[in-house]
Coordinates of C-alpha atoms in Angstrom, one line a residue:
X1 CA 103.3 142.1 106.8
X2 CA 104.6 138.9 107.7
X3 CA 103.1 135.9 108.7
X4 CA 104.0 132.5 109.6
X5 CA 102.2 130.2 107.0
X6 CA 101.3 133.0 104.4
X7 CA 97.7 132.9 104.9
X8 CA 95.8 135.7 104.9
X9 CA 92.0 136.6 105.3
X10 CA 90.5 136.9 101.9
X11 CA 88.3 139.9 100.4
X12 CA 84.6 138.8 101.9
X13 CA 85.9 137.5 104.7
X14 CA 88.0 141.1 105.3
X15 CA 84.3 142.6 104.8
X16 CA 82.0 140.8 106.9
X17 CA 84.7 141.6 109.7
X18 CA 84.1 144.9 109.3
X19 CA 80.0 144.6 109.1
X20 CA 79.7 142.0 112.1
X21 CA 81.1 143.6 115.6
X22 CA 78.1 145.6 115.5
X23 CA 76.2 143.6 118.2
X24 CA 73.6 141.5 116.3
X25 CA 76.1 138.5 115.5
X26 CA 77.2 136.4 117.9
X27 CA 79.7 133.4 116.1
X28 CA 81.7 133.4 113.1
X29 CA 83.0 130.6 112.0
X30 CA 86.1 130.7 109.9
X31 CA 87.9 128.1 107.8
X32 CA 91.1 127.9 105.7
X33 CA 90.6 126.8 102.4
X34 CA 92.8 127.3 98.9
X35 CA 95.4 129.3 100.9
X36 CA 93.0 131.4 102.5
X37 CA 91.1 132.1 105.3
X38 CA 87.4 132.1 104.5
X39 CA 83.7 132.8 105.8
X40 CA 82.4 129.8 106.8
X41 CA 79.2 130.3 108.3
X42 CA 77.5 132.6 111.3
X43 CA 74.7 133.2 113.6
X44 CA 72.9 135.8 115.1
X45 CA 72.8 136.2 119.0
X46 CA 69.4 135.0 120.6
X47 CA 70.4 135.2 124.4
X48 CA 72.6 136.0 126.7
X49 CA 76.5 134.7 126.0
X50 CA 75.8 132.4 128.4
X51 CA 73.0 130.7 126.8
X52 CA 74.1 131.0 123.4
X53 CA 76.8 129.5 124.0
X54 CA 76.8 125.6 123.5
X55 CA 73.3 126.4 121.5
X56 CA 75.5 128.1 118.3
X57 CA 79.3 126.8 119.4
X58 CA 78.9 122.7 119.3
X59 CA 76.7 122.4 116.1
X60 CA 79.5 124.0 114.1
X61 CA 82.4 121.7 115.3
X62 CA 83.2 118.7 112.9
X63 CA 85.2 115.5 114.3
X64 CA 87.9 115.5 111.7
X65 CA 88.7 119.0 110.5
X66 CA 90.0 121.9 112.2
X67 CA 88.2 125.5 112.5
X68 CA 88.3 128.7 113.9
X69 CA 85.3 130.1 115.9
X70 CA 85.0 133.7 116.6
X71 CA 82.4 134.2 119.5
X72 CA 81.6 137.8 121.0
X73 CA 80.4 138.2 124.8
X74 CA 78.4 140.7 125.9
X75 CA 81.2 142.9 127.9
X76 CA 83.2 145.7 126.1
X77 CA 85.9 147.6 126.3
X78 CA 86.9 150.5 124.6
X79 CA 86.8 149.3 120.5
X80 CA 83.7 147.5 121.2
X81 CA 82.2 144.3 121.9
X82 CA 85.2 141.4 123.3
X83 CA 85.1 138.3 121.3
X84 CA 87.1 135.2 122.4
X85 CA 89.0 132.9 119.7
X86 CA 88.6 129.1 119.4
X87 CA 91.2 127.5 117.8
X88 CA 89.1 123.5 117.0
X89 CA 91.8 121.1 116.1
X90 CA 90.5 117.5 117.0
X91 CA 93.0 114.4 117.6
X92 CA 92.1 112.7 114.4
X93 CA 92.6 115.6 111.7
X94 CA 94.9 115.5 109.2
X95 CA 98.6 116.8 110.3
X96 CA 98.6 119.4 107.2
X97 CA 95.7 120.9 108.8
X98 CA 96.4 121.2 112.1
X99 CA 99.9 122.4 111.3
X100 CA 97.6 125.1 108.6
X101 CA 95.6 126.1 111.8
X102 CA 98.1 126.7 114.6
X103 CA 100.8 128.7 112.2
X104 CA 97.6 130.9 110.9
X105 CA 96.0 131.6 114.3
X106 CA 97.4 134.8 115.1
X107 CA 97.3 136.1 111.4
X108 CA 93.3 135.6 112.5
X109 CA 93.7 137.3 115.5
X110 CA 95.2 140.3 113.5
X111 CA 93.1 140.5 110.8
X112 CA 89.9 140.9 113.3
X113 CA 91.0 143.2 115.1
X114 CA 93.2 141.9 118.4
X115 CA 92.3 145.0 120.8
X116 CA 88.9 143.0 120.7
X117 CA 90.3 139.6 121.8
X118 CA 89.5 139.0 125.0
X119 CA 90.3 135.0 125.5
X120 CA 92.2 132.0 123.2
X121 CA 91.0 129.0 123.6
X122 CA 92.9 125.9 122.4
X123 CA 90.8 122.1 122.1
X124 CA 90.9 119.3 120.5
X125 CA 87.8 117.5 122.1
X126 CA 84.6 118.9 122.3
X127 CA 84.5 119.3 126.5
X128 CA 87.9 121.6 125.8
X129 CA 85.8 124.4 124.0
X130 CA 82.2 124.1 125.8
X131 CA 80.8 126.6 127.8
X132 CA 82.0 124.5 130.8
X133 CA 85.3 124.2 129.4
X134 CA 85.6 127.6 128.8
X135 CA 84.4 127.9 132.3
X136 CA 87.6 125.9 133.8
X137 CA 90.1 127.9 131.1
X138 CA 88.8 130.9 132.2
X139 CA 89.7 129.6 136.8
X140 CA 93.0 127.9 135.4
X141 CA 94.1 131.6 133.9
X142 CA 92.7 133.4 136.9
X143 CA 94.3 130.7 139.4
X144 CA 98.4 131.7 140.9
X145 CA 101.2 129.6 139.3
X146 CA 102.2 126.4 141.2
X147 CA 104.4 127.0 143.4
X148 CA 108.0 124.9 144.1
X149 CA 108.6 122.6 147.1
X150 CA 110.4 125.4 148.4
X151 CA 107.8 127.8 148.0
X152 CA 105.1 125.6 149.2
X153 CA 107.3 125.0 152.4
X154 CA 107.6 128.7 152.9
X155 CA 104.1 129.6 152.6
X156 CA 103.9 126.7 155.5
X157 CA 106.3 128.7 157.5
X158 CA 103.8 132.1 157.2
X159 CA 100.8 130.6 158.0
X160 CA 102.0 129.1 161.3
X161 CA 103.4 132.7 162.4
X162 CA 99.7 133.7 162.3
X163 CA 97.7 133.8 165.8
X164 CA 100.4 132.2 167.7
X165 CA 99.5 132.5 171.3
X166 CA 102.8 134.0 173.5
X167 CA 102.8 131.7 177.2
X168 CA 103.7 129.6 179.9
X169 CA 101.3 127.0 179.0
X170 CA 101.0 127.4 175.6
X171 CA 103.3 126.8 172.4
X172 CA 105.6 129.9 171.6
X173 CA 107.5 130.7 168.6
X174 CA 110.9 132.4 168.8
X175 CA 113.7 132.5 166.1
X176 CA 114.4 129.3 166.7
X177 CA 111.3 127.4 165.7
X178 CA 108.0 126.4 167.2
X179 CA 108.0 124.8 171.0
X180 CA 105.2 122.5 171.7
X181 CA 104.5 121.7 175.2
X182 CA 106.0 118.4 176.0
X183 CA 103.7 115.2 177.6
X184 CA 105.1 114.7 181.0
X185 CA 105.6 110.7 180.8
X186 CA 107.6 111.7 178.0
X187 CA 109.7 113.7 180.1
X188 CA 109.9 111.5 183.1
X189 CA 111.6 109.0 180.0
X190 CA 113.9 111.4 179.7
X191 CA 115.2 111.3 182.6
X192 CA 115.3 107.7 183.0
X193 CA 117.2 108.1 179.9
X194 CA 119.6 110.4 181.6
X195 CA 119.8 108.2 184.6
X196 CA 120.6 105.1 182.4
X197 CA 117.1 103.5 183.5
X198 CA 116.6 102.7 179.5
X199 CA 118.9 103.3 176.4
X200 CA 115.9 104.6 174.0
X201 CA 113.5 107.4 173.7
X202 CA 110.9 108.0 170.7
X203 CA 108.7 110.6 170.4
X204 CA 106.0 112.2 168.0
X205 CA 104.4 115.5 167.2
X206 CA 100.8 115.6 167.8
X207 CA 99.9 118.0 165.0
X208 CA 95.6 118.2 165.6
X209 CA 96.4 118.9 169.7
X210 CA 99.8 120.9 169.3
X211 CA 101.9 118.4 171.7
X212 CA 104.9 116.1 172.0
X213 CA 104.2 113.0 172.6
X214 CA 106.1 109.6 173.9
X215 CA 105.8 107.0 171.1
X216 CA 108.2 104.1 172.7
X217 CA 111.0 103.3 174.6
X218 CA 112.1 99.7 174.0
X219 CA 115.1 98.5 175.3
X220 CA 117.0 99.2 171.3
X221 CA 120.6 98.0 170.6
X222 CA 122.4 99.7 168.0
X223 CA 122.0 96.9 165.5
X224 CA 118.3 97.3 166.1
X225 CA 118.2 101.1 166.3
X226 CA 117.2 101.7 162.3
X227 CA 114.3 99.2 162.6
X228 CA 112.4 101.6 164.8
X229 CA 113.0 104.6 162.3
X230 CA 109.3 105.0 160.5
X231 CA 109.1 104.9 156.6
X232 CA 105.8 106.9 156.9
X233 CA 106.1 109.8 159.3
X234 CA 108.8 111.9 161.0
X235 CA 110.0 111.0 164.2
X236 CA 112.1 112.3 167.1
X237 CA 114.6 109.5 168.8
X238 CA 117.2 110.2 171.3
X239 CA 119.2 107.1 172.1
X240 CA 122.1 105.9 174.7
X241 CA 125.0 104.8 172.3
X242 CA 126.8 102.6 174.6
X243 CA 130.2 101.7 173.0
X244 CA 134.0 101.6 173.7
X245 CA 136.4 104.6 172.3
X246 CA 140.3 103.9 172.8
X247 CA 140.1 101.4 175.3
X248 CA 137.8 103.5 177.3
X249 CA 133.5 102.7 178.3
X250 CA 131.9 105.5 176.9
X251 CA 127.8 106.2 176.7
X252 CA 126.9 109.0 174.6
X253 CA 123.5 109.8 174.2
X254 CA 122.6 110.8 170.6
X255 CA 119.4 112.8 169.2
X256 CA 117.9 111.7 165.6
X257 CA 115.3 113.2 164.0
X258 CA 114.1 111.0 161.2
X259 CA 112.2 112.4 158.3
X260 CA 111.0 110.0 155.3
X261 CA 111.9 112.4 152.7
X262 CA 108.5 113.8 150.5
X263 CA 106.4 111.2 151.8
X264 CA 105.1 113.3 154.4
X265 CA 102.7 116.2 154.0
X266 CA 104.2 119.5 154.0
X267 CA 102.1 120.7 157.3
X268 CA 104.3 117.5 159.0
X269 CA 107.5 118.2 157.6
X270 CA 107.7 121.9 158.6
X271 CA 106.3 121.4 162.3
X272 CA 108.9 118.7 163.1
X273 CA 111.6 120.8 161.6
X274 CA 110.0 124.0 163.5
X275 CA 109.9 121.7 166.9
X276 CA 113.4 120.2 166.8
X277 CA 115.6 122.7 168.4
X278 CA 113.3 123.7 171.2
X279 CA 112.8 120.0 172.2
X280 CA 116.4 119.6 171.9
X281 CA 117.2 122.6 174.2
X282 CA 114.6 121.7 176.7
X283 CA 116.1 118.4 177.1
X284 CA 119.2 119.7 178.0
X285 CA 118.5 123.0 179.8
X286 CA 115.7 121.5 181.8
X287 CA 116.3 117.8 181.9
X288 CA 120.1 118.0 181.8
X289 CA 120.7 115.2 178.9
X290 CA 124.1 116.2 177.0
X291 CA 123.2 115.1 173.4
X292 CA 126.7 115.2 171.8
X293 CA 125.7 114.2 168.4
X294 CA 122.7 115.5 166.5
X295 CA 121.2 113.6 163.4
X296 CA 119.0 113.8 160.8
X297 CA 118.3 111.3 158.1
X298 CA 115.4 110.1 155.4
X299 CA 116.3 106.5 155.8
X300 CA 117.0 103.9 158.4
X301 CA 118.9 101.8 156.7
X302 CA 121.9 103.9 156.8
X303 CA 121.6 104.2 160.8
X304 CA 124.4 101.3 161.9
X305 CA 126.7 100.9 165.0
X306 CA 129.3 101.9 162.4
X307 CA 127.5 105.0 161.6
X308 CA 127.0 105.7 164.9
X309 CA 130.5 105.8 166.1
X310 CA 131.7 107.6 163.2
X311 CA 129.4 110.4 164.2
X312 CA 130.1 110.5 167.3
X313 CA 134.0 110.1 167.3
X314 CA 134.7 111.9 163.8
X315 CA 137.8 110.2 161.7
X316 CA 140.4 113.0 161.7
X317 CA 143.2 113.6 158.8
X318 CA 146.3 112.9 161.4
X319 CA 149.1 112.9 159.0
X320 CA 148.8 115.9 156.6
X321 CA 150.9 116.4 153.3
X322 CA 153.8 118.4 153.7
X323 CA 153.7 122.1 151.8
X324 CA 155.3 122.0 148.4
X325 CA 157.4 124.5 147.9
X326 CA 155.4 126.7 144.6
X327 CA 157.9 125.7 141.4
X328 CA 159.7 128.6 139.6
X329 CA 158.7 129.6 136.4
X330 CA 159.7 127.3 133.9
X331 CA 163.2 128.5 131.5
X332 CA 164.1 131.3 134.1
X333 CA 167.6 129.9 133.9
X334 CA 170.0 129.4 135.8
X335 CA 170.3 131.4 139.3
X336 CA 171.7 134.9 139.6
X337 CA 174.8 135.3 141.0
X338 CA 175.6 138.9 142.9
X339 CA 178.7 140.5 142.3
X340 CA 180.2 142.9 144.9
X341 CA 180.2 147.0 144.0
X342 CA 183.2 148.7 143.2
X343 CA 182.5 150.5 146.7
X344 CA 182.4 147.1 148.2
X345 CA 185.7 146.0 146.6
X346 CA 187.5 149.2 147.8
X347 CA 186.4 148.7 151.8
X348 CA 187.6 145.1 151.1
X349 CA 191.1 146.4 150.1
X350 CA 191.0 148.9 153.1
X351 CA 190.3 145.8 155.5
X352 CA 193.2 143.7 154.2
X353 CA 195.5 146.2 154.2
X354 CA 194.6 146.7 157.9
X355 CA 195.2 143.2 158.0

């Protein structure tokens, strides 16, 4: 057998193994001395697991020198008692040793007996391998991995599919996302908006009462427009873009939905992403606004009259680079010239003597 430091148990050590899973002893303590791994000391059990545990484990823990501590529980499985492993290496050891220690820990592990190793504990201060920090090992195995942003995001997603109420009144979920019903001054804005009454609409997502609500309306110009974009929260703006195109007076109204990247809470970020197409199509189907641009962006800085009319009249590629002909392969040579059949040379002869 191999192993990764060359340690191996010694004879007595090999022997009280053999003599101690019987159910009187409770924690071995063992050392690595000369090469070897060696008995270093043991008690009996005087309690339960849980109250032997600090009384037999923390005595036996010195500030500067790794160990291994061997402590059996009171469960069982089918070869006997379970024991867990702590592997002791404190901060201020010497490198040698700790080096010693972690390349001969499962060499320990085999010559117990693994079928009987419930738990490994790793610590290098004392509140790693107390009962309570055994406690909080034991919740961080038990506990799901962390999830990604995405993953997070989708659980978001599933939880607000559950109990969602299908009416007139109430929000409704489709395909599409999640429509909250609208505040009705905040409509009526719209439709000043529509009519040309004011040039600017913001509104908000009341998450604790399920509603959209109007936030402002100040009379914006476009050089003022990304000073009301929120570095904090996610917001809904749909805004008159007044502006000349060709020689021509346009207004265009154009919908921005603003969301500070990960500064947010997750809860926010999905429900104003859920929200956005319903409100959108409500204010066109029902309102009758024609939003002919739709944005999003994380910061307002980028949001300028420039920016605006680029969006809204999109720079097209008017003179486009004529097709290159593919090259021939390179040392083809020269091109083939056809010669005429013998059968082609004779009805040549017959057409010049009818000539």
């Amino acid at each position: 057998m191999s192993h990764q430091t060359g340690i191996v148990a010694n004879d007595d050590l090999k022997e009280f193994f053999s003599t101690s899973k019987s159910g009187n002893i409770r924690v071995i303590k063992v050392n690595i001395e000369n090469e070897s791994l060696v008995y270093g000391s043991s008690a009996e059990a005087s309690g339960t697991w849980e109250e032997d545990y600090d009384n037999l484990v923390l005595p036996l823990l010195e500030d500067k020198m790794p160990c291994y501590i061997l402590y059996r529980l009171d469960s069982e499985n089918e070869m006997g008692f379970e024991w867990i492993i702590l592997s002791w290496s404190p901060d201020h050891s010497p490198i040698r040793q700790k080096m010693l220690y972690a390349g001969t820990r499962s060499t320990l592990k085999t010559e117990f007996g693994g079928g009987q190793i419930k738990e490994e504990v790793f610590g290098t201060v004392k509140g790693d391998v107390s009962f309570s920090g055994y406690k909080k090992h034991i919740v961080s195995q038990d506990a799901p991995a962390p999830l990604t942003m995405a993953e997070e995001e989708l659980e978001e997603i599933k939880r607000t599919e559950v109990g969602v109420e299908v009416s007139v009144d109430t929000k409704y979920q489709t395909i599409q996302g999640v429509s909250f019903p609208i505040e009705e001054d905040a409509l009526e804005k719209l439709r000043q908006l529509k009519n040309g009454v004011i040039n600017y609409v913001q509104m908000s997502v009341d998450i604790k009462n399920e509603r959209i609500c109007l936030e402002s309306t100040e009379d914006t110009s476009p050089a003022e427009l990304s000073s009301r974009i929120p570095t904090d929260h996610a917001r809904y703006h749909f805004f008159l873009f007044k502006h000349t195109h060709e020689g021509d007076f346009q207004e265009s109204i154009v919908f921005i939905y603003s969301m500070p990247g990960y500064k947010c809470p997750i809860k926010e970020r999905m429900l104003y992403s859920s929200c956005k197409s319903p409100l959108i199509d409500i204010a066109e189907d029902n309102v009758g606004l024609t939003v002919v641009r739709k944005i999003e962006l994380d910061d307002g800085s980028e949001l300028t009259e420039e920016f605006l009319y680029d969006e809204v009249h999109p720079k097209k590629d008017i003179i486009r680079k004529k097709f290159d002909k593919p090259r021939g392969p390179v040392g083809r040579g020269p091109k083939r010239i056809t010669r005429p059949t013998a059968g082609n040379e004779d009805a040549g002869s017959d057409v010049n003597g009818q000539t």
